[in-house]
mmCIF file of C-alpha atoms in Angstrom:
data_model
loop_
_atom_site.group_PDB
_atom_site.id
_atom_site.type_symbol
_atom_site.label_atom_id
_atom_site.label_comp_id
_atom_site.label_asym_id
_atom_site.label_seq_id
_atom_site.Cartn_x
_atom_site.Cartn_y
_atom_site.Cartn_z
ATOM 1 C CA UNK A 1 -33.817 -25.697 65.396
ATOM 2 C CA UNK A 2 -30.739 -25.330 63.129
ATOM 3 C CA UNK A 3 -30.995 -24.183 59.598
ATOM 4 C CA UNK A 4 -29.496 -26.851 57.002
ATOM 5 C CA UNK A 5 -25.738 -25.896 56.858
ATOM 6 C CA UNK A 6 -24.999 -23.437 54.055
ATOM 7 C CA UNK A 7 -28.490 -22.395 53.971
ATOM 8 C CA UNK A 8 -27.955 -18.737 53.579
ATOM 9 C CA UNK A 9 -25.517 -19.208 51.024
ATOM 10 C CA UNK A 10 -28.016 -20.327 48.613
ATOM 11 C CA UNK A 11 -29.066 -16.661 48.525
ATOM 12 C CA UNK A 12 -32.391 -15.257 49.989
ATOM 13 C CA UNK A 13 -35.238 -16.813 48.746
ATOM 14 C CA UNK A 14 -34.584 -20.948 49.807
ATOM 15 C CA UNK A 15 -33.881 -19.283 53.495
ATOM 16 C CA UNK A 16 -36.807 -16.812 53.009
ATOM 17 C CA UNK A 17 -39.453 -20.039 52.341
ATOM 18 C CA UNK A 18 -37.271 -22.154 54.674
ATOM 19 C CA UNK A 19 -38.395 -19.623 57.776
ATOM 20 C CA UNK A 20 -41.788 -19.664 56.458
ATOM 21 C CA UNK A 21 -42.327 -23.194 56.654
ATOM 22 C CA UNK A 22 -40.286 -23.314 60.071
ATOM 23 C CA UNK A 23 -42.907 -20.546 61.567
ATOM 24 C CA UNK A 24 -45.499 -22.403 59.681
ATOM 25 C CA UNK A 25 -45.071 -25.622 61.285
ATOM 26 C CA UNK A 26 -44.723 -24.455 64.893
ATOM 27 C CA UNK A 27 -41.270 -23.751 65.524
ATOM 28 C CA UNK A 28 -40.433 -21.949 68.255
ATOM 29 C CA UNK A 29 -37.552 -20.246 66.752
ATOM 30 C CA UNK A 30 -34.114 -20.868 64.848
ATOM 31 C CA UNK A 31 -30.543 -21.219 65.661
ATOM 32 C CA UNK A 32 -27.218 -20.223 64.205
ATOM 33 C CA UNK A 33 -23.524 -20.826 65.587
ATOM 34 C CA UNK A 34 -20.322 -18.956 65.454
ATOM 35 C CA UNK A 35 -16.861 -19.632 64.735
ATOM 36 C CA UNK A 36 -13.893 -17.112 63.510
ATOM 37 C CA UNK A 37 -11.192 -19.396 62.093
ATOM 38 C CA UNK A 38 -12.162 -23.217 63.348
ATOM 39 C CA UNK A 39 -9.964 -26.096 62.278
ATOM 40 C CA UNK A 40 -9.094 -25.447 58.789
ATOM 41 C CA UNK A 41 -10.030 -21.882 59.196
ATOM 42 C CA UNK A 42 -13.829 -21.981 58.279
ATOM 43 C CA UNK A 43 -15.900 -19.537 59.867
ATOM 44 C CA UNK A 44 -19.760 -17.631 59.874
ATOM 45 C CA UNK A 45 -20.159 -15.173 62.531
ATOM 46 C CA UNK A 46 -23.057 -15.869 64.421
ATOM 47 C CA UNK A 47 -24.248 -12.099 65.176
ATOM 48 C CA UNK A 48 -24.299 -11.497 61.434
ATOM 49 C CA UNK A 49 -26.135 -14.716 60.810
ATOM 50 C CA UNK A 50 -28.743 -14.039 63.189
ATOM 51 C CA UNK A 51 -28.988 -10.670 61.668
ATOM 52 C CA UNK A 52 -29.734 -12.281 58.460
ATOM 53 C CA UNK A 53 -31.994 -14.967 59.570
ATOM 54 C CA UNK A 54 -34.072 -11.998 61.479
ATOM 55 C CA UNK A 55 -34.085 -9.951 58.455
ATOM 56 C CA UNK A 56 -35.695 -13.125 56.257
ATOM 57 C CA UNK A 57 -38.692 -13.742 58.718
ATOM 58 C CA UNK A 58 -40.921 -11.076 60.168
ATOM 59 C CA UNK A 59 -41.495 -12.880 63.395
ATOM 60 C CA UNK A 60 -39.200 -15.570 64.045
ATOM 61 C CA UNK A 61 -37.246 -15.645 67.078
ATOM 62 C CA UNK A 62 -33.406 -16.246 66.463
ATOM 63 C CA UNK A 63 -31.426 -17.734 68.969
ATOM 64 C CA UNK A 64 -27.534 -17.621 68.765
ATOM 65 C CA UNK A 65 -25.660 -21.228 69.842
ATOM 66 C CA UNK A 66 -23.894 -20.302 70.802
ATOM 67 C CA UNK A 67 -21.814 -17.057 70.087
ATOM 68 C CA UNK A 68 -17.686 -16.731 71.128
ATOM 69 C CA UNK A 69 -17.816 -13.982 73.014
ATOM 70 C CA UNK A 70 -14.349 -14.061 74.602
ATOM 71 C CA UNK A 71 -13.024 -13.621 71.418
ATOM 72 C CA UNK A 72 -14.926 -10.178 71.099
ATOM 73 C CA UNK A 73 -14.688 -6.837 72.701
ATOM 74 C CA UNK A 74 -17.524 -6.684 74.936
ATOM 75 C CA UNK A 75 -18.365 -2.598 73.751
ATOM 76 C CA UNK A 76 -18.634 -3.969 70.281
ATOM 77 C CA UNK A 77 -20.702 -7.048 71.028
ATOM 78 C CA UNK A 78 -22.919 -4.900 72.591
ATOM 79 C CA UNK A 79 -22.936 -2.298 69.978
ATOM 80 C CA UNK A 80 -24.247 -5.192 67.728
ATOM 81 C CA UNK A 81 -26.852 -6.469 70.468
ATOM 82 C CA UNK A 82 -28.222 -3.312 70.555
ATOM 83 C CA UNK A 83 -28.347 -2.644 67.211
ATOM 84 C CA UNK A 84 -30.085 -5.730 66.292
ATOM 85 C CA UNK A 85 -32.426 -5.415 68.938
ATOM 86 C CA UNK A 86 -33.657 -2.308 66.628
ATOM 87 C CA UNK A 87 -33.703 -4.684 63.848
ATOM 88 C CA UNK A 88 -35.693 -7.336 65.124
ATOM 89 C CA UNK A 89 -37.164 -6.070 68.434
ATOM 90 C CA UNK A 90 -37.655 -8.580 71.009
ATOM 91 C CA UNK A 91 -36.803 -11.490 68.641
ATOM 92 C CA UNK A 92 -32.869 -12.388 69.616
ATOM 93 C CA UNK A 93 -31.863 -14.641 71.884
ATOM 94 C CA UNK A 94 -28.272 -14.327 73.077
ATOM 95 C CA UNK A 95 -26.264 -17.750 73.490
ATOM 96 C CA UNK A 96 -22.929 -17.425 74.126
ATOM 97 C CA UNK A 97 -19.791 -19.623 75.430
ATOM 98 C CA UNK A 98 -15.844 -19.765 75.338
ATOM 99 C CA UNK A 99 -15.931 -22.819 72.585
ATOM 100 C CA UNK A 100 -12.283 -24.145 72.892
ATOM 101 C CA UNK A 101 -13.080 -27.186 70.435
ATOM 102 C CA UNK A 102 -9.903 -25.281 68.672
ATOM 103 C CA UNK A 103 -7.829 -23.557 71.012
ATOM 104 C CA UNK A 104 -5.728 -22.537 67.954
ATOM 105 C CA UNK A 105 -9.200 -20.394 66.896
ATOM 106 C CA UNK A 106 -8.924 -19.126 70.680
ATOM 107 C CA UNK A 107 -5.504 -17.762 69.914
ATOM 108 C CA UNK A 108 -5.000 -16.180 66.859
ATOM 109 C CA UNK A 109 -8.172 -13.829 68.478
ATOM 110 C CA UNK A 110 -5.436 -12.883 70.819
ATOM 111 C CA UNK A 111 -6.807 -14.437 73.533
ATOM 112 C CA UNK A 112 -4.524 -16.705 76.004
ATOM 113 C CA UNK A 113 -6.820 -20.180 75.456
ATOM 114 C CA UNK A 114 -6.093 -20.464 79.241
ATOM 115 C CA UNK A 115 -8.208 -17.264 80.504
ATOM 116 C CA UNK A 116 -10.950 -17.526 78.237
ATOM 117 C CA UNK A 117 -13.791 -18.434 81.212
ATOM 118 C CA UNK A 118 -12.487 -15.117 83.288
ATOM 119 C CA UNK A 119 -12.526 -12.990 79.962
ATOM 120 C CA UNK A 120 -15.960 -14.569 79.364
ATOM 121 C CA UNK A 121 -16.785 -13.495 83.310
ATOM 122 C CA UNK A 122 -15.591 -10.003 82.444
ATOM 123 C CA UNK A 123 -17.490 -9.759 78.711
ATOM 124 C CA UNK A 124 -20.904 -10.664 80.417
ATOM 125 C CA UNK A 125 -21.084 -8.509 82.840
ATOM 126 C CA UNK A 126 -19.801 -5.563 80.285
ATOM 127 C CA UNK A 127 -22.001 -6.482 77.880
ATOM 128 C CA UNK A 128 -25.156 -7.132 80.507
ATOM 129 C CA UNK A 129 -24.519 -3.449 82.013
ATOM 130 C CA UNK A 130 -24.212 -1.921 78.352
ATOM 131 C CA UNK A 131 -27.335 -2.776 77.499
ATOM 132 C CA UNK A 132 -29.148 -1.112 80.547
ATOM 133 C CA UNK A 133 -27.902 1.872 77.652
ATOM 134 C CA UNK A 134 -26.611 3.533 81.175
ATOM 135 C CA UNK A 135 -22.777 4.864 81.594
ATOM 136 C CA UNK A 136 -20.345 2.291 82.506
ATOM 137 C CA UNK A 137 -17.122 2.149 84.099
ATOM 138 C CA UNK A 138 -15.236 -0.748 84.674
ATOM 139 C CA UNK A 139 -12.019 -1.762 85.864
ATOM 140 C CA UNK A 140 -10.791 -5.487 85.815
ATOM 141 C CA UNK A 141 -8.412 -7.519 84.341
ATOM 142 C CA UNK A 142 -8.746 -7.526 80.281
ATOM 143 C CA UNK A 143 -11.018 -4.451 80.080
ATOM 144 C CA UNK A 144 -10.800 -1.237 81.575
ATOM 145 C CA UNK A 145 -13.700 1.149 80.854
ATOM 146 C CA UNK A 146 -14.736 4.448 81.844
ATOM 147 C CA UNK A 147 -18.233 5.964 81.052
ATOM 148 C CA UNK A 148 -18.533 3.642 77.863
ATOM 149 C CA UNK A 149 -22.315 3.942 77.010
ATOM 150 C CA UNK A 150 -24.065 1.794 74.096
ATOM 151 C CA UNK A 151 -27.296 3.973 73.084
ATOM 152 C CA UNK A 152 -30.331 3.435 72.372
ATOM 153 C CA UNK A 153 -30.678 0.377 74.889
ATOM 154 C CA UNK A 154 -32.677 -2.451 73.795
ATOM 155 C CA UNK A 155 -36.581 -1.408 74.075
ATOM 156 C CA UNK A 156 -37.241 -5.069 75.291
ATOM 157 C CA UNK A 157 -34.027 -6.661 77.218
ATOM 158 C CA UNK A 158 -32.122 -9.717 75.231
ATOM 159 C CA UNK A 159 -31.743 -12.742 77.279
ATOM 160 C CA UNK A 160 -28.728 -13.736 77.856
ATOM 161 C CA UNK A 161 -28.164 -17.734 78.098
ATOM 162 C CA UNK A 162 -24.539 -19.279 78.679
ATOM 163 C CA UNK A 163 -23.400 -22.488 76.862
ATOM 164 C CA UNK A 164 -21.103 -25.118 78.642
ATOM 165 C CA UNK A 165 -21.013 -28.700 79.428
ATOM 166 C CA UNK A 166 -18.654 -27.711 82.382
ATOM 167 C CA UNK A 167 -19.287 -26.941 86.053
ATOM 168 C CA UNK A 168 -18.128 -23.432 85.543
ATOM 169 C CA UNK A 169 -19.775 -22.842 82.646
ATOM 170 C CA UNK A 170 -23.213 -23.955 84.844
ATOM 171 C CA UNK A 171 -21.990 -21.614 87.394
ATOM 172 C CA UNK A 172 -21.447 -19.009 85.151
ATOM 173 C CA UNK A 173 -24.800 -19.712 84.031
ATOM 174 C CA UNK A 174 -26.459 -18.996 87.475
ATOM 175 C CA UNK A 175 -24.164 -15.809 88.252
ATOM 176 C CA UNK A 176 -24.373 -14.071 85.256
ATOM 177 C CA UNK A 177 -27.080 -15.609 82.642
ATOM 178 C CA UNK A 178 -30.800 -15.825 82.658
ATOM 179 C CA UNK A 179 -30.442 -19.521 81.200
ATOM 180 C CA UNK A 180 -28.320 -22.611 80.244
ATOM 181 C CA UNK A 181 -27.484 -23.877 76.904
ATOM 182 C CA UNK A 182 -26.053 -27.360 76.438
ATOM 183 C CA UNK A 183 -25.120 -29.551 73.950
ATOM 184 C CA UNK A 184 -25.263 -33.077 73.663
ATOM 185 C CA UNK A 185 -27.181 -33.980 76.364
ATOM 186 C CA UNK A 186 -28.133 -36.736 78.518
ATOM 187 C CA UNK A 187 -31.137 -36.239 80.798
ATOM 188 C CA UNK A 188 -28.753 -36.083 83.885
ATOM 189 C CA UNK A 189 -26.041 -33.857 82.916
ATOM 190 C CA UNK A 190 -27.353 -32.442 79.223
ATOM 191 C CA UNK A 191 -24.524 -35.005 77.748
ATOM 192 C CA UNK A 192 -25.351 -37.453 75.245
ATOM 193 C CA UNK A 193 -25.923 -36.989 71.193
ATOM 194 C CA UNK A 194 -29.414 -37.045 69.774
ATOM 195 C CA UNK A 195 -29.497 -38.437 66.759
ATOM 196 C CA UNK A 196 -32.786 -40.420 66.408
ATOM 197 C CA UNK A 197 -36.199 -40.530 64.633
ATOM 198 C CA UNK A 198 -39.206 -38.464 66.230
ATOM 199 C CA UNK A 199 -40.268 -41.066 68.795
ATOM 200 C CA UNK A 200 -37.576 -41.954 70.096
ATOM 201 C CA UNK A 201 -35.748 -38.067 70.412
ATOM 202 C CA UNK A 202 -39.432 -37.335 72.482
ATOM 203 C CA UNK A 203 -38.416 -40.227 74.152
ATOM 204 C CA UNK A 204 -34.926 -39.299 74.956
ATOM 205 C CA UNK A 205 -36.115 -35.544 76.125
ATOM 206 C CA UNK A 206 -39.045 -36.370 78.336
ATOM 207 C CA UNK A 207 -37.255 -36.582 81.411
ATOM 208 C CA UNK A 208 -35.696 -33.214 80.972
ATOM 209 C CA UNK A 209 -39.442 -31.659 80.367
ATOM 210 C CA UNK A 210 -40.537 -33.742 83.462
ATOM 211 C CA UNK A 211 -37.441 -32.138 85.184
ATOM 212 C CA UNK A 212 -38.560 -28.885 84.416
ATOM 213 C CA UNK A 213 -36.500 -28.015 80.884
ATOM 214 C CA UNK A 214 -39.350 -25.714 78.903
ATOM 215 C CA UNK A 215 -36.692 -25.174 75.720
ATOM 216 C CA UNK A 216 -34.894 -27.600 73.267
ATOM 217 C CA UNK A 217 -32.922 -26.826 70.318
ATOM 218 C CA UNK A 218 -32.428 -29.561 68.085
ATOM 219 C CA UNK A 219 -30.206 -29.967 65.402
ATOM 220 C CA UNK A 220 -31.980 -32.160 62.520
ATOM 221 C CA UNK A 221 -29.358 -34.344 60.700
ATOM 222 C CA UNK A 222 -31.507 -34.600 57.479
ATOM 223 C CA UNK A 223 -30.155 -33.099 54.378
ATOM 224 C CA UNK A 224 -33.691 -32.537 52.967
ATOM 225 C CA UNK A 225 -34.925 -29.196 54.493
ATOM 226 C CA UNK A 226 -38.979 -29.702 54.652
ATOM 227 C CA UNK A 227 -37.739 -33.422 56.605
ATOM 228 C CA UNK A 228 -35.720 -31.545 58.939
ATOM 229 C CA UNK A 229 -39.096 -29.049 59.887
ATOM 230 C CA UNK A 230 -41.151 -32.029 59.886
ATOM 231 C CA UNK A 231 -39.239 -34.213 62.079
ATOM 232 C CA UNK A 232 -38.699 -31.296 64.534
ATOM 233 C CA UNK A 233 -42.197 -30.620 64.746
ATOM 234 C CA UNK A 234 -43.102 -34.305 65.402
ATOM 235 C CA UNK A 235 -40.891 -33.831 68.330
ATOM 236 C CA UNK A 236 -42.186 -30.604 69.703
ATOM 237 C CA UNK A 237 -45.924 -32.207 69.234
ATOM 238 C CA UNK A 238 -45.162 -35.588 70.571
ATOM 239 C CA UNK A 239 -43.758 -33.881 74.139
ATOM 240 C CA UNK A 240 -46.771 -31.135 74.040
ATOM 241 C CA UNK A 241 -48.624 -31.442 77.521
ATOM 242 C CA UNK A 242 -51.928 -34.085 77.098
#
């Protein structure tokens, strides 16, 4: 699940107890986004809010959704994988699309809105072969790299899972990801807004489970913390197996 929005700006301790009760009650791990300048120019990079939310929670999994990794160098994104793989070992989860909600956000990255999904192509497999912490050399057409190694390499590997409501992005998914994030999602196509009390989201996601989806991540649209934990919760118990 999501944290309540501007969580971590209420300082430490309401995101400290926030985890706790998250862990508590049986979540299987929390969320953050990404953006560098969206819309109006607002903005929380995901990497450094996962690094946060790690830091807050001794055991909680964190799980980036997803992170705008065409608008990175791949040798620095992996830089910061790796590093917070020291952090938090075995506890990130890498999400990551092109976004393009605000192809103005795409741009001022300096980034032509129009190759982001071969960038994104390119930054995967970068980032995938940094973190073997071998040497890599790699010649293509936004990066060129020769012997770039990112050391240590993660002592337990981070998956990688690519966001996308598109047929590439699925694609992209099953060449170069070890999972599929959507959003919005209909039990056909992953497509269709949730925004329902417990029964009737459990309702909603049961075909997926029955079609073999083992993850959700829901985004609780209750402004009272402890209702957004308990309504998740009700979900995850109400689609446990009999």
């Amino acid at each position: 699940m999501f944290p309540p929005p501007g969580l971590l700006e209420q300082g430490p301790e309401p995101a400290r107890a926030f985890l706790a009760q998250a862990a508590k009650d049986g979540i299987d791990h929390v969320c953050c986004g990404d953006h560098v300048s969206f819309l109006t120019g607002l903005g929380f990079d995901g990497l450094v809010q996962a690094t946060a939310l790690a830091m807050l929670h001794p055991a909680l999994p964190v799980y980036t959704g997803v992170y705008l990794l065409p608008l990175r160098h791949p040798v620095l994104v992996a830089r910061q994988l790796a590093d917070l793989a020291q952090l938090a070992p075995g506890r990130l989860i890498f999400g990551t699309g092109i976004g393009g909600e605000d192809r103005h956000e795409v741009a001022i990255c300096g980034v032509d809105p129009a190759t982001r999904g071969l960038r994104m192509d390119e930054c995967l497999a970068i980032v995938r072969q940094l973190l073997t912490g071998k040497p890599v050399t790699y010649h293509g057409t936004f990066f060129d790299l020769d012997d770039a190694v990112i050391a240590p390499a993660p002592a337990t590997a981070i998956p990688i899972i690519v966001g996308g409501r598109s047929d590439a992005a699925i694609r992209r998914a099953g060449r170069l990801g070890d999972g599929w994030l959507g959003v919005w999602n209909s039990p056909r196509r992953f497509a269709a807004a949730v925004q329902l009390a417990a029964e009737d989201v459990a309702e909603f996601l049961a075909p997926h489970v029955a079609a073999g989806c083992t993850e959700f991540n829901l985004i609780p649209q209750s402004p009272d913390p402890g209702q957004a934990i308990a309504g998740t919760a009700a979900v995850k118990r109400l689609l446990a197996p009999a």
